[in-house]
Amino acid sequence: MNRTNHPHNTEINVAGNLVGGKKIAVMAGPCSVESREQILSIAKDVKKSGATFLRGGAFKPRTSPYSFQGLKEEGLELLKLAKKETGLPLVTEITSMEYLDEYIENVDIIQVGARNMQNYELLKQLGKTRKPILLKRGFSSTIEELLMSAEYIMVEGNENIILCERGIRTFENFTRNTLDLSAIPAIKKLSHLPVVVDPSHGTGIWWMVEPMALAAVAAGADGLLIEVHNDPENALCDGIQSIKTDKFASLMQKLKLIVESLGREI
Ligand code: PEP
Ligand code: MN
């Protein structure tokens, strides 16, 4: 994936949507799928505001085993329903190979979470598929380690990889993580793969999502992964960093100004 051997940007075709080209990909939705009403309502709202993908976790790798672990199979079914109703392609995390066939059939972008970035057996299996993969940076991983994890997928033959900066652990504890915006130009220099930024996990604070989303696109990101919820106060996961649907609508309006001034599209 080295720029030297591959000077042009890779554009990944996800169900007819190109990621890594002129158009900014906006992947929005709740941290976790919680109910039929919740996912359908959020999906319709983010679609109306211009999101291009629906995100939502069904299998959740949580730090504590006592936290909500996701609706699992039922969550996937609800995502499929939301896709059917809105037409939005799906981004959702895989946590084990057990459901790989199900993901290949129904998920448009398979997310590998920060905790699994160095799960090499999982990466190799995903490399044998041709599905687009959203590979998130581990919270203690260097850019080089992220690129090497992408390489594990590529050597098996799957070049459809989108890299995601989602914040790293530093001594600063005001924010949940430190969003490393300098990773965007760094990755762009080293690799031809598209880069997406997740300001929700990157900051852990809902009111920081908009400024960091705007900054990420200004710095050259090809897309955003944003947690949006219809009732963040009562969310089962990551409510504190989730923006409400009306806030997402206004974020998209501001984003449009930046995107247009860069000669890109949204
Ligand atoms: C998520 O996207 O909901 C998630 C769990 O992200 P990360 O793997 O970056 O913590
Ligand atoms: Mn989350």
Coordinates of C-alpha atoms and ligand atoms in Angstrom, one line a residue:
M1 CA 0.0 0.0 0.0
N2 CA 3.1 2.2 -0.1
R3 CA 2.6 5.5 -1.9
T4 CA 5.8 5.1 -3.8
N5 CA 4.6 1.9 -5.6
H6 CA 1.0 3.1 -5.8
P7 CA 0.9 6.9 -6.3
H8 CA -2.8 7.3 -6.9
N9 CA -5.5 7.4 -4.2
T10 CA -7.5 4.2 -3.9
E11 CA -11.2 4.7 -4.3
I12 CA -13.3 2.0 -2.8
N13 CA -16.7 1.2 -4.3
V14 CA -19.2 0.3 -1.6
A15 CA -22.5 -0.6 -3.1
G16 CA -22.1 2.2 -5.7
N17 CA -20.7 4.8 -3.3
L18 CA -17.0 5.7 -3.8
V19 CA -15.0 6.2 -0.7
G20 CA -11.6 8.0 -1.1
G21 CA -12.6 10.1 -4.1
K22 CA -14.0 13.6 -4.3
K23 CA -17.0 12.8 -2.2
I24 CA -16.8 12.8 1.6
A25 CA -18.3 9.7 3.1
V26 CA -20.5 10.3 6.2
M27 CA -21.1 7.2 8.3
A28 CA -23.6 8.1 11.0
G29 CA -25.8 6.3 13.6
P30 CA -25.9 5.1 17.1
C31 CA -23.0 3.4 18.9
S32 CA -25.3 0.4 19.4
V33 CA -28.5 -0.8 17.9
E34 CA -31.0 -0.8 20.8
S35 CA -34.4 -1.3 19.4
R36 CA -36.4 -1.3 16.2
E37 CA -37.8 2.1 16.9
Q38 CA -34.4 3.6 17.8
I39 CA -32.5 2.4 14.8
L40 CA -35.3 3.2 12.3
S41 CA -35.8 6.7 13.7
I42 CA -32.1 7.5 13.7
A43 CA -31.5 6.0 10.3
K44 CA -34.3 8.1 8.7
D45 CA -33.1 11.3 10.4
V46 CA -29.4 10.9 9.4
K47 CA -30.4 10.0 5.8
K48 CA -32.5 13.2 5.6
S49 CA -29.5 15.2 6.7
G50 CA -27.3 13.7 4.0
A51 CA -25.4 10.8 5.7
T52 CA -24.2 8.3 3.1
F53 CA -23.9 5.2 5.4
L54 CA -25.6 4.0 8.6
R55 CA -23.4 2.9 11.4
G56 CA -24.6 0.9 14.4
G57 CA -23.1 -1.8 16.6
A58 CA -24.8 -5.2 17.0
F59 CA -21.8 -7.0 18.6
K60 CA -20.2 -4.6 21.0
P61 CA -16.7 -5.2 22.4
R62 CA -17.1 -3.4 25.7
T63 CA -14.3 -2.8 28.3
S64 CA -16.4 -4.3 31.0
P65 CA -18.2 -7.6 30.6
Y66 CA -21.0 -6.3 32.7
S67 CA -21.8 -3.5 30.2
F68 CA -24.4 -3.9 27.4
Q69 CA -22.9 -6.2 24.8
G70 CA -25.2 -5.4 22.0
L71 CA -28.3 -7.0 20.6
K72 CA -26.1 -9.4 18.5
E73 CA -28.1 -11.4 15.8
E74 CA -31.2 -9.3 16.5
G75 CA -29.2 -6.2 16.1
L76 CA -28.0 -7.3 12.7
E77 CA -31.6 -8.1 11.7
L78 CA -32.6 -4.6 12.7
L79 CA -29.8 -3.0 10.7
K80 CA -30.9 -5.0 7.7
L81 CA -34.4 -3.6 8.2
A82 CA -33.1 0.0 8.5
K83 CA -31.1 -0.5 5.3
K84 CA -34.2 -1.7 3.6
E85 CA -36.3 1.3 4.7
T86 CA -33.7 4.0 4.0
G87 CA -31.4 2.5 1.3
L88 CA -28.4 3.5 3.5
P89 CA -25.5 1.0 3.2
L90 CA -24.4 -0.5 6.5
V91 CA -21.2 -0.2 8.6
T92 CA -21.0 -2.5 11.6
E93 CA -18.3 -4.1 13.7
I94 CA -17.3 -7.8 13.5
T95 CA -15.9 -9.3 16.7
S96 CA -15.4 -12.9 15.7
M97 CA -15.3 -15.1 12.6
E98 CA -18.5 -16.9 13.7
Y99 CA -20.8 -14.6 11.8
L100 CA -18.5 -13.9 8.8
D101 CA -20.9 -15.3 6.2
E102 CA -23.7 -13.3 7.6
Y103 CA -21.6 -10.1 7.4
I104 CA -20.4 -10.9 3.9
E105 CA -24.0 -11.2 2.8
N106 CA -25.6 -8.3 4.6
V107 CA -23.0 -5.7 5.7
D108 CA -21.5 -3.2 3.2
I109 CA -18.5 -2.1 5.3
I110 CA -17.1 -4.5 7.9
Q111 CA -15.7 -2.6 10.8
V112 CA -12.7 -3.9 12.8
G113 CA -12.6 -2.1 16.1
A114 CA -9.7 -0.5 17.9
R115 CA -9.5 -3.5 20.3
N116 CA -9.2 -5.9 17.3
M117 CA -6.8 -3.9 15.2
Q118 CA -4.0 -6.5 15.9
N119 CA -6.2 -9.6 15.9
Y120 CA -4.2 -11.0 13.0
E121 CA -6.2 -14.1 12.5
L122 CA -9.3 -12.0 12.1
L123 CA -7.5 -9.7 9.7
K124 CA -6.3 -12.6 7.6
Q125 CA -9.8 -14.1 7.3
L126 CA -11.1 -10.7 6.2
G127 CA -8.3 -10.5 3.7
K128 CA -9.7 -13.6 2.0
T129 CA -13.0 -11.8 1.4
R130 CA -13.4 -8.9 -1.0
K131 CA -15.6 -6.9 1.4
P132 CA -14.7 -3.2 2.2
I133 CA -13.1 -3.1 5.7
L134 CA -13.1 -0.1 8.0
L135 CA -9.9 -0.7 10.1
K136 CA -9.8 1.4 13.3
R137 CA -6.6 2.5 14.8
G138 CA -5.9 0.7 18.2
F139 CA -5.8 3.2 21.0
S140 CA -2.2 2.4 21.8
S141 CA -1.0 1.8 18.2
T142 CA 1.3 3.9 16.1
I143 CA 0.5 4.9 12.5
E144 CA 3.1 2.3 11.4
E145 CA 1.3 -0.5 13.3
L146 CA -2.1 0.6 11.8
L147 CA -0.6 0.4 8.3
M148 CA 0.9 -3.0 9.1
S149 CA -2.5 -4.3 10.2
A150 CA -3.9 -3.1 6.9
E151 CA -1.1 -5.0 5.2
Y152 CA -2.3 -8.2 6.9
I153 CA -5.6 -7.8 5.0
M154 CA -4.0 -6.8 1.8
V155 CA -1.5 -9.7 1.5
E156 CA -4.5 -12.1 1.4
G157 CA -5.8 -10.2 -1.6
N158 CA -8.4 -7.7 -0.2
E159 CA -7.4 -4.2 -1.0
N160 CA -10.7 -2.6 0.0
I161 CA -9.5 -1.0 3.2
I162 CA -10.6 2.3 4.8
L163 CA -8.4 3.4 7.7
C164 CA -9.9 5.1 10.7
E165 CA -8.3 7.5 13.1
R166 CA -10.4 7.3 16.4
G167 CA -8.1 8.8 19.0
I168 CA -5.2 7.4 21.0
R169 CA -4.4 7.2 24.7
T170 CA -2.2 10.0 25.9
F171 CA -1.6 11.7 29.4
E172 CA -4.4 14.1 28.6
N173 CA -7.5 13.1 30.4
F174 CA -9.9 15.9 29.7
T175 CA -11.0 14.0 26.6
R176 CA -11.6 10.2 26.4
N177 CA -8.8 9.9 23.8
T178 CA -6.6 12.4 22.0
L179 CA -7.8 12.7 18.4
D180 CA -4.7 12.6 16.3
L181 CA -5.5 14.8 13.4
S182 CA -1.9 14.7 12.3
A183 CA -2.4 11.1 11.4
I184 CA -4.5 12.2 8.4
P185 CA -1.6 13.9 6.4
A186 CA 0.8 11.3 7.8
I187 CA -1.3 8.3 6.5
K188 CA -1.9 10.2 3.2
K189 CA 1.8 10.6 2.7
L190 CA 2.6 6.9 3.4
S191 CA -0.5 5.2 2.0
H192 CA -2.9 5.4 -0.9
L193 CA -5.9 4.2 1.2
P194 CA -8.8 6.4 2.2
V195 CA -8.8 7.9 5.7
V196 CA -11.9 8.4 7.9
V197 CA -12.0 10.1 11.2
D198 CA -14.2 9.3 14.2
P199 CA -14.5 12.4 16.4
S200 CA -17.0 10.7 18.7
H201 CA -14.6 8.1 20.2
G202 CA -11.7 10.5 19.5
T203 CA -13.0 13.0 22.1
G204 CA -15.7 11.2 24.1
I205 CA -17.6 14.5 24.4
W206 CA -20.6 15.3 22.3
W207 CA -19.9 19.1 22.0
M208 CA -16.5 18.4 20.7
V209 CA -17.7 16.3 17.8
E210 CA -18.7 19.1 15.5
P211 CA -15.4 21.1 15.7
M212 CA -13.3 18.0 15.3
A213 CA -15.4 16.7 12.4
L214 CA -14.9 20.1 10.6
A215 CA -11.2 20.1 11.4
A216 CA -10.8 16.5 10.2
V217 CA -12.3 17.2 6.8
A218 CA -10.3 20.5 6.5
A219 CA -7.1 18.4 7.2
G220 CA -7.9 16.0 4.3
A221 CA -10.0 13.2 5.7
D222 CA -12.1 11.3 3.2
G223 CA -14.9 10.7 5.6
L224 CA -16.3 10.8 9.1
L225 CA -17.7 8.2 11.5
I226 CA -20.1 9.9 13.8
E227 CA -22.3 8.6 16.7
V228 CA -25.8 10.0 16.5
H229 CA -28.6 9.2 18.9
N230 CA -32.2 10.2 19.2
D231 CA -32.0 10.1 23.1
P232 CA -28.4 10.3 24.1
E233 CA -29.2 10.7 27.8
N234 CA -30.7 7.2 27.9
A235 CA -28.4 5.6 25.3
L236 CA -27.2 2.1 26.3
C237 CA -23.7 2.9 25.1
D238 CA -21.6 6.1 24.5
G239 CA -24.5 8.5 25.0
I240 CA -22.1 11.2 26.4
Q241 CA -20.3 11.4 23.0
S242 CA -23.4 11.0 20.8
I243 CA -24.9 14.0 19.2
K244 CA -28.7 14.4 18.7
T245 CA -30.2 14.2 15.3
D246 CA -30.9 17.9 15.0
K247 CA -27.3 18.7 15.9
F248 CA -26.1 16.3 13.2
A249 CA -28.3 18.1 10.7
S250 CA -26.6 21.4 11.6
L251 CA -23.1 19.8 11.5
M252 CA -23.8 18.6 8.0
Q253 CA -24.7 22.2 6.9
K254 CA -21.4 23.5 8.3
L255 CA -19.5 20.7 6.8
K256 CA -20.9 21.5 3.4
L257 CA -19.2 24.9 3.5
I258 CA -15.8 23.4 4.2
V259 CA -16.2 20.6 1.7
E260 CA -17.2 23.0 -1.1
S261 CA -14.3 25.4 -0.3
L262 CA -12.0 22.4 -0.7
G263 CA -13.4 21.5 -4.1
R264 CA -14.9 18.3 -2.8
E265 CA -18.4 17.1 -2.5
I266 CA -20.8 15.8 0.1
Ligands
PEP1 C1 -17.4 1.9 17.8 O1 -17.2 2.4 16.7 O2 -18.5 1.9 18.4 C2 -16.3 1.4 18.6 C3 -16.4 0.5 19.6 O3 -15.1 2.0 18.3 P1 -13.6 1.7 18.7 O4 -13.3 0.3 18.3 O5 -12.8 2.7 18.0 O6 -13.5 1.9 20.2
MN2 MN -19.2 3.7 20.5

